[in-house]
């Protein structure tokens, strides 16, 4: 990538084709309509046994240099994927977005019905919620609370302790709003988007609101412009700024104290709403350019241009490093403050692997999750060089995208109805 600076102040992601069916379903997001499209569930109970099917635990042939290392697991050698610590059936109802698998409080939770929390170390069920997660709504995790849209569709947003599943917080916008969904959370507030009901029960507009995370009271609410949608929302909070995108290709920033709109930009058709934030910047893939905008005023701070007409894919900032791949299967590590390249790797292309669309990091290893592909799955890469260490694929042929999460001790890989725990 070629870095292009905008101004002198340096203080401070195969080409996108049409979105897949699973991505469209996930982004379209919601409620009963999507629930009707979801495949039948598999119960996840404490008595389930570890899956020792070779097709579920094996890795692919070596895809790059390096030997995995970790604790408590049978880590593969000579580029082979490690054997899972455990594999369990999951009642997953996922559409390929990054907020449908979370790990916190010693448990790992995949979006589904029932919503089951599995012990991170053993895979045994710790607790479950019969109603489950609302299809299309995220598993929104703060430091100590899991926020969910109510599966009763009663207009409530509910907070639970991840370790125990105990309800600790509940709030409602009011009867004049329908299907509120949490989209982001910070230390003081939970941010939701909901439909505004008309007298005949229809809805033409929606509202964005902030709920106090202690009292549940409404801190502020703002009606969004006519024509905006409550679906396809990706959001993040940094300080005084709430950042979100939607199906209408809007990148919007609001003040978290008042709800007032600070600025908005249009994104390209290749974006599909994905972005990442770091300190006072929001970083957005825009075709073959990755752009960083100042959260305070929307001014471009820096940009990176992919070479040879390749398109930027989904970016992620982990431990102060920006990771992004392009459609030519080139991987980059970048200083997110300045756009300065730290390293560039062709290892994905050399190994014939698919480009990841989600990343987590544990130790010195970067783990990427891909859409369905024979040469995809979970790809472990050296976070210092981009070299591919191994790939893990359950070879199930399930059409769902892979999702990945970590608690720092294990890496959790969800694929359709199977949840695997891998050693780091």
CSV table of C-alpha atoms in Angstrom, one decimal:
chain,number,residue,atom,x,y,z
A,1,UNK,CA,0.0,0.0,0.0
A,2,UNK,CA,1.1,3.6,-0.7
A,3,UNK,CA,0.5,6.0,2.2
A,4,UNK,CA,-0.9,9.4,1.4
A,5,UNK,CA,-0.9,12.1,4.1
A,6,UNK,CA,-3.7,14.6,4.4
A,7,UNK,CA,-2.2,17.7,6.1
A,8,UNK,CA,1.0,17.8,8.1
A,9,UNK,CA,-0.3,16.7,11.5
A,10,UNK,CA,0.6,13.1,12.3
A,11,UNK,CA,-0.3,13.0,15.9
A,12,UNK,CA,-2.8,11.3,15.9
A,13,UNK,CA,-9.9,-4.4,4.0
A,14,UNK,CA,-10.6,-11.0,-3.5
A,15,UNK,CA,-12.4,-7.9,-4.5
A,16,UNK,CA,-15.7,-7.2,-3.0
A,17,UNK,CA,-18.4,-8.8,-5.0
A,18,UNK,CA,-22.1,-8.9,-4.2
A,19,UNK,CA,-22.5,-9.8,-0.5
A,20,UNK,CA,-23.2,-13.5,0.2
A,21,UNK,CA,-26.6,-14.7,1.3
A,22,UNK,CA,-25.5,-15.2,4.9
A,23,UNK,CA,-24.1,-11.6,4.9
A,24,UNK,CA,-27.2,-10.2,3.5
A,25,UNK,CA,-29.3,-12.0,6.1
A,26,UNK,CA,-27.1,-10.9,8.9
A,27,UNK,CA,-27.0,-7.3,7.9
A,28,UNK,CA,-30.7,-7.2,7.1
A,29,UNK,CA,-30.9,-8.3,10.6
A,30,UNK,CA,-33.9,-8.7,12.3
A,31,UNK,CA,-36.4,-10.1,14.3
A,32,UNK,CA,-39.1,-12.5,13.3
A,33,UNK,CA,-38.5,-12.2,9.6
A,34,UNK,CA,-35.0,-13.5,9.9
A,35,UNK,CA,-35.9,-16.0,12.5
A,36,UNK,CA,-38.2,-17.7,10.0
A,37,UNK,CA,-35.2,-18.0,7.6
A,38,UNK,CA,-32.9,-19.6,10.2
A,39,UNK,CA,-32.1,-23.3,10.1
A,40,UNK,CA,-33.2,-25.6,12.9
A,41,UNK,CA,-31.1,-25.5,16.1
A,42,UNK,CA,-29.0,-28.1,17.8
A,43,UNK,CA,-29.3,-28.1,21.6
A,44,UNK,CA,-26.2,-27.3,23.6
A,45,UNK,CA,-26.2,-29.1,26.9
A,46,UNK,CA,-23.8,-30.0,29.7
A,47,UNK,CA,-23.9,-33.7,28.9
A,48,UNK,CA,-22.7,-33.2,25.3
A,49,UNK,CA,-19.5,-35.1,24.5
A,50,UNK,CA,-16.4,-34.0,22.9
A,51,UNK,CA,-16.3,-34.6,19.1
A,52,UNK,CA,-13.3,-36.7,18.1
A,53,UNK,CA,-14.3,-36.9,14.5
A,54,UNK,CA,-11.1,-36.5,12.5
A,55,UNK,CA,-12.9,-34.4,10.0
A,56,UNK,CA,-13.7,-32.0,12.9
A,57,UNK,CA,-10.4,-31.8,14.6
A,58,UNK,CA,-7.8,-32.0,11.9
A,59,UNK,CA,-5.9,-29.2,10.2
A,60,UNK,CA,-4.9,-28.7,6.6
A,61,UNK,CA,-1.5,-29.5,5.1
A,62,UNK,CA,1.3,-27.0,6.0
A,63,UNK,CA,0.5,-23.5,4.7
A,64,UNK,CA,3.5,-21.7,5.9
A,65,UNK,CA,6.5,-21.6,8.2
A,66,UNK,CA,6.6,-21.9,11.9
A,67,UNK,CA,5.6,-24.2,14.7
A,68,UNK,CA,2.6,-23.4,16.9
A,69,UNK,CA,3.2,-23.0,20.6
A,70,UNK,CA,0.8,-22.9,23.5
A,71,UNK,CA,-0.3,-24.5,26.8
A,72,UNK,CA,-2.7,-27.3,27.6
A,73,UNK,CA,-3.2,-28.5,24.1
A,74,UNK,CA,-1.8,-30.8,21.4
A,75,UNK,CA,-0.3,-28.1,19.2
A,76,UNK,CA,0.4,-29.1,15.7
A,77,UNK,CA,4.0,-29.4,14.3
A,78,UNK,CA,5.5,-28.5,10.9
A,79,UNK,CA,2.7,-26.1,10.1
A,80,UNK,CA,-0.1,-28.4,11.1
A,81,UNK,CA,-3.1,-27.0,13.0
A,82,UNK,CA,-3.4,-27.9,16.7
A,83,UNK,CA,-5.9,-30.5,17.8
A,84,UNK,CA,-8.9,-28.8,19.4
A,85,UNK,CA,-9.1,-28.8,23.2
A,86,UNK,CA,-12.8,-29.6,22.8
A,87,UNK,CA,-15.4,-29.4,20.1
A,88,UNK,CA,-19.1,-29.0,21.0
A,89,UNK,CA,-22.4,-28.7,19.1
A,90,UNK,CA,-23.8,-25.2,19.3
A,91,UNK,CA,-27.3,-23.8,18.9
A,92,UNK,CA,-25.8,-21.1,16.7
A,93,UNK,CA,-27.9,-18.8,14.5
A,94,UNK,CA,-25.3,-16.7,12.9
A,95,UNK,CA,-25.1,-14.6,9.8
A,96,UNK,CA,-21.3,-14.0,9.6
A,97,UNK,CA,-20.9,-10.8,11.6
A,98,UNK,CA,-18.1,-10.3,14.1
A,99,UNK,CA,-20.4,-9.7,17.2
A,100,UNK,CA,-22.0,-13.2,17.2
A,101,UNK,CA,-19.3,-14.9,19.1
A,102,UNK,CA,-17.9,-13.5,22.4
A,103,UNK,CA,-15.7,-14.8,25.2
A,104,UNK,CA,-15.8,-13.2,28.7
A,105,UNK,CA,-16.0,-14.2,32.3
A,106,UNK,CA,-14.6,-17.7,31.7
A,107,UNK,CA,-17.3,-18.6,29.2
A,108,UNK,CA,-17.8,-18.5,25.4
A,109,UNK,CA,-21.2,-17.6,23.9
A,110,UNK,CA,-22.4,-18.0,20.3
A,111,UNK,CA,-25.5,-16.2,19.1
A,112,UNK,CA,-28.5,-18.7,19.0
A,113,UNK,CA,-31.6,-20.1,20.6
A,114,UNK,CA,-31.2,-21.2,23.3
A,115,UNK,CA,-28.4,-18.9,24.1
A,116,UNK,CA,-25.8,-21.1,25.8
A,117,UNK,CA,-22.7,-20.1,27.6
A,118,UNK,CA,-20.0,-22.8,27.5
A,119,UNK,CA,-17.1,-23.2,30.0
A,120,UNK,CA,-14.1,-21.9,28.1
A,121,UNK,CA,-11.8,-24.6,29.5
A,122,UNK,CA,-14.0,-27.7,29.2
A,123,UNK,CA,-16.9,-26.8,26.8
A,124,UNK,CA,-19.5,-27.8,29.5
A,125,UNK,CA,-22.6,-25.7,29.6
A,126,UNK,CA,-22.6,-23.1,32.4
A,127,UNK,CA,-26.0,-21.5,31.7
A,128,UNK,CA,-28.5,-20.9,29.0
A,129,UNK,CA,-31.4,-18.5,28.1
A,130,UNK,CA,-34.3,-20.3,26.6
A,131,UNK,CA,-35.4,-17.4,24.5
A,132,UNK,CA,-31.9,-16.9,23.0
A,133,UNK,CA,-30.6,-14.0,21.1
A,134,UNK,CA,-32.7,-12.0,18.6
A,135,UNK,CA,-31.5,-12.9,15.1
A,136,UNK,CA,-29.6,-9.9,13.7
A,137,UNK,CA,-29.0,-8.3,17.0
A,138,UNK,CA,-25.4,-8.4,18.4
A,139,UNK,CA,-24.0,-9.9,21.5
A,140,UNK,CA,-22.9,-6.6,22.9
A,141,UNK,CA,-20.2,-6.9,25.6
A,142,UNK,CA,-18.9,-4.3,28.0
A,143,UNK,CA,-16.3,-4.9,30.7
A,144,UNK,CA,-18.7,-6.9,32.9
A,145,UNK,CA,-22.1,-7.1,31.2
A,146,UNK,CA,-23.6,-8.8,28.1
A,147,UNK,CA,-26.4,-6.7,26.6
A,148,UNK,CA,-29.1,-8.3,24.5
A,149,UNK,CA,-32.3,-7.3,22.8
A,150,UNK,CA,-35.1,-9.0,24.5
A,151,UNK,CA,-36.2,-12.3,22.8
A,152,UNK,CA,-39.7,-11.5,24.0
A,153,UNK,CA,-39.9,-8.6,21.6
A,154,UNK,CA,-41.3,-6.5,24.3
A,155,UNK,CA,-39.1,-3.5,23.7
A,156,UNK,CA,-36.6,-4.3,26.4
A,157,UNK,CA,-32.8,-4.3,26.4
A,158,UNK,CA,-31.4,-6.5,29.1
A,159,UNK,CA,-28.0,-6.8,30.7
A,160,UNK,CA,-26.6,-10.1,32.0
A,161,UNK,CA,-23.4,-11.2,33.9
A,162,UNK,CA,-21.5,-13.3,31.3
A,163,UNK,CA,-20.1,-15.7,33.9
A,164,UNK,CA,-23.5,-16.6,35.5
A,165,UNK,CA,-26.2,-15.5,33.1
A,166,UNK,CA,-27.9,-13.5,35.9
A,167,UNK,CA,-29.9,-10.5,34.8
A,168,UNK,CA,-28.5,-7.3,36.2
A,169,UNK,CA,-30.0,-4.5,34.2
A,170,UNK,CA,-33.1,-3.8,32.1
A,171,UNK,CA,-34.4,-0.8,30.2
A,172,UNK,CA,-37.1,0.2,27.7
A,173,UNK,CA,-37.5,3.1,25.3
A,174,UNK,CA,-41.3,3.1,25.5
A,175,UNK,CA,-44.3,1.7,23.7
A,176,UNK,CA,-44.0,4.1,20.8
A,177,UNK,CA,-40.8,2.2,19.7
A,178,UNK,CA,-40.3,-1.3,18.4
A,179,UNK,CA,-37.4,-3.8,18.4
A,180,UNK,CA,-34.7,-1.7,20.1
A,181,UNK,CA,-31.3,-3.2,19.5
A,182,UNK,CA,-28.1,-2.4,21.3
A,183,UNK,CA,-25.4,-1.3,18.9
A,184,UNK,CA,-22.6,0.0,21.2
A,185,UNK,CA,-21.7,0.5,24.9
A,186,UNK,CA,-19.2,2.5,26.9
A,187,UNK,CA,-18.6,3.0,30.6
A,188,UNK,CA,-21.8,5.1,31.1
A,189,UNK,CA,-24.3,4.4,28.4
A,190,UNK,CA,-25.8,1.7,26.1
A,191,UNK,CA,-26.7,2.9,22.6
A,192,UNK,CA,-29.7,1.5,20.8
A,193,UNK,CA,-31.6,1.9,17.5
A,194,UNK,CA,-35.3,1.3,17.3
A,195,UNK,CA,-38.2,1.7,14.9
A,196,UNK,CA,-40.6,4.6,15.6
A,197,UNK,CA,-44.2,3.2,15.4
A,198,UNK,CA,-46.9,5.0,13.4
A,199,UNK,CA,-50.6,4.9,14.5
A,200,UNK,CA,-51.3,2.0,12.1
A,201,UNK,CA,-48.4,0.0,13.6
A,202,UNK,CA,-46.1,0.6,10.6
A,203,UNK,CA,-42.7,2.3,10.8
A,204,UNK,CA,-41.1,4.7,8.4
A,205,UNK,CA,-38.4,6.2,10.6
A,206,UNK,CA,-36.1,5.1,13.4
A,207,UNK,CA,-34.5,6.6,16.5
A,208,UNK,CA,-31.1,6.3,18.0
A,209,UNK,CA,-30.9,6.7,21.8
A,210,UNK,CA,-28.6,6.4,24.8
A,211,UNK,CA,-29.6,4.5,27.9
A,212,UNK,CA,-27.9,5.0,31.2
A,213,UNK,CA,-26.0,1.7,32.0
A,214,UNK,CA,-26.7,2.2,35.7
A,215,UNK,CA,-30.3,3.4,36.0
A,216,UNK,CA,-31.6,2.3,32.6
A,217,UNK,CA,-33.1,5.8,32.1
A,218,UNK,CA,-33.0,7.4,28.7
A,219,UNK,CA,-30.1,9.9,28.5
A,220,UNK,CA,-31.1,11.2,25.1
A,221,UNK,CA,-32.8,10.2,21.9
A,222,UNK,CA,-32.6,11.5,18.4
A,223,UNK,CA,-34.8,10.7,15.4
A,224,UNK,CA,-32.7,9.8,12.4
A,225,UNK,CA,-33.3,11.2,8.9
A,226,UNK,CA,-36.1,9.8,6.8
A,227,UNK,CA,-34.7,7.1,4.5
A,228,UNK,CA,-32.2,5.8,7.0
A,229,UNK,CA,-32.5,2.2,8.1
A,230,UNK,CA,-32.2,0.4,11.5
A,231,UNK,CA,-30.6,-2.6,9.8
A,232,UNK,CA,-27.0,-3.2,8.8
A,233,UNK,CA,-25.7,-1.1,11.7
A,234,UNK,CA,-22.0,-1.4,12.8
A,235,UNK,CA,-21.0,0.8,15.7
A,236,UNK,CA,-18.3,1.7,18.1
A,237,UNK,CA,-17.7,4.3,20.8
A,238,UNK,CA,-14.5,6.3,21.5
A,239,UNK,CA,-14.7,9.0,24.2
A,240,UNK,CA,-17.2,11.6,23.2
A,241,UNK,CA,-17.9,10.0,19.8
A,242,UNK,CA,-20.4,7.3,18.7
A,243,UNK,CA,-19.5,6.1,15.2
A,244,UNK,CA,-21.8,3.9,13.1
A,245,UNK,CA,-22.5,2.9,9.5
A,246,UNK,CA,-25.7,1.6,7.9
A,247,UNK,CA,-27.1,0.1,4.7
A,248,UNK,CA,-27.4,3.5,3.1
A,249,UNK,CA,-23.6,3.8,3.0
A,250,UNK,CA,-23.5,6.5,5.7
A,251,UNK,CA,-20.6,6.9,8.1
A,252,UNK,CA,-22.0,9.0,11.0
A,253,UNK,CA,-20.5,10.4,14.2
A,254,UNK,CA,-22.6,11.6,17.1
A,255,UNK,CA,-21.8,13.3,20.4
A,256,UNK,CA,-22.3,10.7,23.2
A,257,UNK,CA,-23.3,13.4,25.7
A,258,UNK,CA,-26.1,15.0,23.6
A,259,UNK,CA,-26.8,12.7,20.7
A,260,UNK,CA,-26.2,15.6,18.3
A,261,UNK,CA,-24.7,14.7,14.9
A,262,UNK,CA,-21.1,15.8,14.6
A,263,UNK,CA,-20.5,14.8,10.9
A,264,UNK,CA,-21.4,12.3,8.3
A,265,UNK,CA,-19.7,10.9,5.2
A,266,UNK,CA,-20.7,8.6,2.4
A,267,UNK,CA,-18.9,5.3,2.0
A,268,UNK,CA,-18.4,3.3,-1.1
A,269,UNK,CA,-20.4,0.2,-2.3
A,270,UNK,CA,-17.4,-2.0,-1.5
A,271,UNK,CA,-17.5,-1.1,2.2
A,272,UNK,CA,-20.6,-2.9,3.5
A,273,UNK,CA,-20.3,-0.9,6.8
A,274,UNK,CA,-17.1,-2.2,8.2
A,275,UNK,CA,-14.6,0.1,9.9
A,276,UNK,CA,-12.3,0.2,12.9
A,277,UNK,CA,-11.4,2.9,15.4
A,278,UNK,CA,-8.2,3.9,17.2
A,279,UNK,CA,-7.8,6.7,19.6
A,280,UNK,CA,-9.3,9.8,17.8
A,281,UNK,CA,-9.5,8.2,14.4
A,282,UNK,CA,-12.0,6.1,12.5
A,283,UNK,CA,-10.5,4.0,9.7
A,284,UNK,CA,-12.6,2.9,6.8
A,285,UNK,CA,-12.0,0.8,3.7
A,286,UNK,CA,-13.2,2.7,0.6
A,287,UNK,CA,-12.5,0.7,-2.5
A,288,UNK,CA,-8.8,0.5,-3.1
A,289,UNK,CA,-8.1,3.1,-0.4
A,290,UNK,CA,-8.1,2.8,3.3
A,291,UNK,CA,-8.9,6.2,4.9
A,292,UNK,CA,-8.5,7.5,8.4
A,293,UNK,CA,-10.8,10.4,9.5
A,294,UNK,CA,-10.5,12.5,12.6
A,295,UNK,CA,-13.5,11.7,14.9
A,296,UNK,CA,-13.8,15.4,16.0
A,297,UNK,CA,-14.3,16.9,12.5
A,298,UNK,CA,-14.3,14.3,9.8
A,299,UNK,CA,-11.2,15.5,8.2
A,300,UNK,CA,-8.9,13.0,6.5
A,301,UNK,CA,-5.7,12.4,8.5
A,302,UNK,CA,-4.1,9.8,6.3
A,303,UNK,CA,-4.9,7.2,3.6
A,304,UNK,CA,-3.4,4.1,2.2
A,305,UNK,CA,-3.8,3.0,-1.4
A,306,UNK,CA,-3.7,-0.7,-2.3
A,307,UNK,CA,-1.4,-1.5,-5.2
A,308,UNK,CA,-2.4,-2.9,-8.6
A,309,UNK,CA,-6.0,-2.0,-8.3
A,310,UNK,CA,-6.7,-4.4,-5.3
A,311,UNK,CA,-9.5,-3.5,-2.9
A,312,UNK,CA,-9.1,-3.1,0.9
A,313,UNK,CA,-10.9,-5.6,3.0
A,314,UNK,CA,-12.1,-5.4,6.6
A,315,UNK,CA,-9.6,-3.7,9.0
A,316,UNK,CA,-8.9,-4.4,12.7
A,317,UNK,CA,-6.8,-2.6,15.3
A,318,UNK,CA,-5.4,-5.0,17.9
A,319,UNK,CA,-2.9,-3.9,20.5
A,320,UNK,CA,-2.2,-0.6,18.7
A,321,UNK,CA,-1.5,-2.2,15.3
A,322,UNK,CA,-3.8,-2.0,12.3
A,323,UNK,CA,-4.1,-5.2,10.3
A,324,UNK,CA,-5.7,-5.2,6.9
A,325,UNK,CA,-5.6,-7.4,3.8
A,326,UNK,CA,-6.5,-6.6,0.2
A,327,UNK,CA,-8.2,-8.5,-2.5
A,328,UNK,CA,-4.8,-9.5,-4.0
A,329,UNK,CA,-4.3,-11.4,-0.7
A,330,UNK,CA,-1.5,-9.1,0.5
A,331,UNK,CA,-1.5,-8.6,4.3
A,332,UNK,CA,-0.4,-5.4,6.0
A,333,UNK,CA,0.4,-4.2,9.5
A,334,UNK,CA,0.2,-0.5,9.9
A,335,UNK,CA,0.7,2.2,12.6
A,336,UNK,CA,-3.0,3.3,13.0
A,337,UNK,CA,-1.9,6.8,14.2
A,338,UNK,CA,0.0,7.7,11.1
A,339,UNK,CA,-0.7,5.1,8.4
A,340,UNK,CA,3.0,4.1,8.3
A,341,UNK,CA,3.6,0.5,7.1
A,342,UNK,CA,5.1,-1.8,9.7
A,343,UNK,CA,5.3,-4.9,7.5
A,344,UNK,CA,3.8,-6.4,4.3
A,345,UNK,CA,3.3,-10.1,3.7
A,346,UNK,CA,2.5,-12.2,0.6
A,347,UNK,CA,2.1,-15.3,2.7
A,348,UNK,CA,-1.7,-15.6,2.1
A,349,UNK,CA,-1.3,-15.5,-1.6
A,350,UNK,CA,1.8,-17.8,-1.6
A,351,UNK,CA,-0.2,-20.4,0.4
A,352,UNK,CA,-3.4,-20.0,-1.8
A,353,UNK,CA,-5.4,-19.0,1.3
A,354,UNK,CA,-8.5,-16.9,1.5
A,355,UNK,CA,-8.4,-13.4,2.9
A,356,UNK,CA,-9.6,-13.2,6.5
A,357,UNK,CA,-12.6,-10.9,7.4
A,358,UNK,CA,-12.2,-11.0,11.2
A,359,UNK,CA,-9.1,-11.0,13.4
A,360,UNK,CA,-8.2,-11.6,17.1
A,361,UNK,CA,-4.7,-11.7,18.6
A,362,UNK,CA,-3.3,-13.9,21.4
A,363,UNK,CA,0.4,-13.6,22.3
A,364,UNK,CA,2.4,-13.1,19.1
A,365,UNK,CA,-0.1,-14.8,16.9
A,366,UNK,CA,-2.8,-13.2,14.8
A,367,UNK,CA,-5.8,-15.3,14.1
A,368,UNK,CA,-8.0,-14.6,11.0
A,369,UNK,CA,-11.4,-16.0,10.3
A,370,UNK,CA,-12.6,-16.4,6.7
A,371,UNK,CA,-15.8,-16.9,4.8
A,372,UNK,CA,-16.5,-20.5,3.7
A,373,UNK,CA,-13.7,-21.8,1.5
A,374,UNK,CA,-11.7,-25.0,1.2
A,375,UNK,CA,-8.6,-22.9,1.7
A,376,UNK,CA,-10.1,-20.9,4.5
A,377,UNK,CA,-11.2,-21.4,8.1
A,378,UNK,CA,-9.0,-20.1,10.9
A,379,UNK,CA,-5.6,-18.9,9.8
A,380,UNK,CA,-2.8,-18.4,12.4
A,381,UNK,CA,-0.2,-15.8,11.4
A,382,UNK,CA,2.9,-14.4,13.0
A,383,UNK,CA,1.7,-11.0,14.2
A,384,UNK,CA,5.3,-9.7,13.7
A,385,UNK,CA,5.8,-10.7,10.1
A,386,UNK,CA,2.5,-12.0,8.6
A,387,UNK,CA,4.0,-15.5,8.0
A,388,UNK,CA,1.3,-18.2,8.0
A,389,UNK,CA,1.8,-20.7,10.8
A,390,UNK,CA,-1.1,-23.0,10.2
A,391,UNK,CA,-4.8,-23.2,9.2
A,392,UNK,CA,-7.7,-25.0,10.9
A,393,UNK,CA,-10.7,-26.2,8.9
A,394,UNK,CA,-13.3,-28.7,10.2
A,395,UNK,CA,-14.0,-29.8,6.6
A,396,UNK,CA,-17.7,-29.8,7.3
A,397,UNK,CA,-18.7,-28.0,4.2
A,398,UNK,CA,-21.1,-25.8,6.2
A,399,UNK,CA,-22.0,-22.7,4.3
A,400,UNK,CA,-21.7,-20.3,7.2
A,401,UNK,CA,-18.8,-18.0,7.6
A,402,UNK,CA,-16.2,-18.7,10.3
A,403,UNK,CA,-16.2,-16.6,13.5
A,404,UNK,CA,-13.3,-16.3,15.9
A,405,UNK,CA,-12.9,-15.0,19.5
A,406,UNK,CA,-10.3,-15.4,22.2
A,407,UNK,CA,-9.9,-15.1,26.0
A,408,UNK,CA,-6.2,-14.9,25.7
A,409,UNK,CA,-5.8,-18.6,26.8
A,410,UNK,CA,-7.7,-20.2,24.0
A,411,UNK,CA,-9.0,-19.4,20.5
A,412,UNK,CA,-12.7,-20.2,19.8
A,413,UNK,CA,-13.7,-21.0,16.3
A,414,UNK,CA,-17.4,-21.2,15.3
A,415,UNK,CA,-18.5,-22.7,12.1
A,416,UNK,CA,-22.2,-23.3,11.6
A,417,UNK,CA,-23.2,-25.6,14.4
A,418,UNK,CA,-19.8,-26.6,15.7
A,419,UNK,CA,-17.8,-24.6,18.2
A,420,UNK,CA,-14.1,-25.5,18.6
A,421,UNK,CA,-11.6,-24.4,21.3
A,422,UNK,CA,-8.0,-24.3,20.1
A,423,UNK,CA,-4.9,-23.8,22.2
A,424,UNK,CA,-3.0,-20.6,21.6
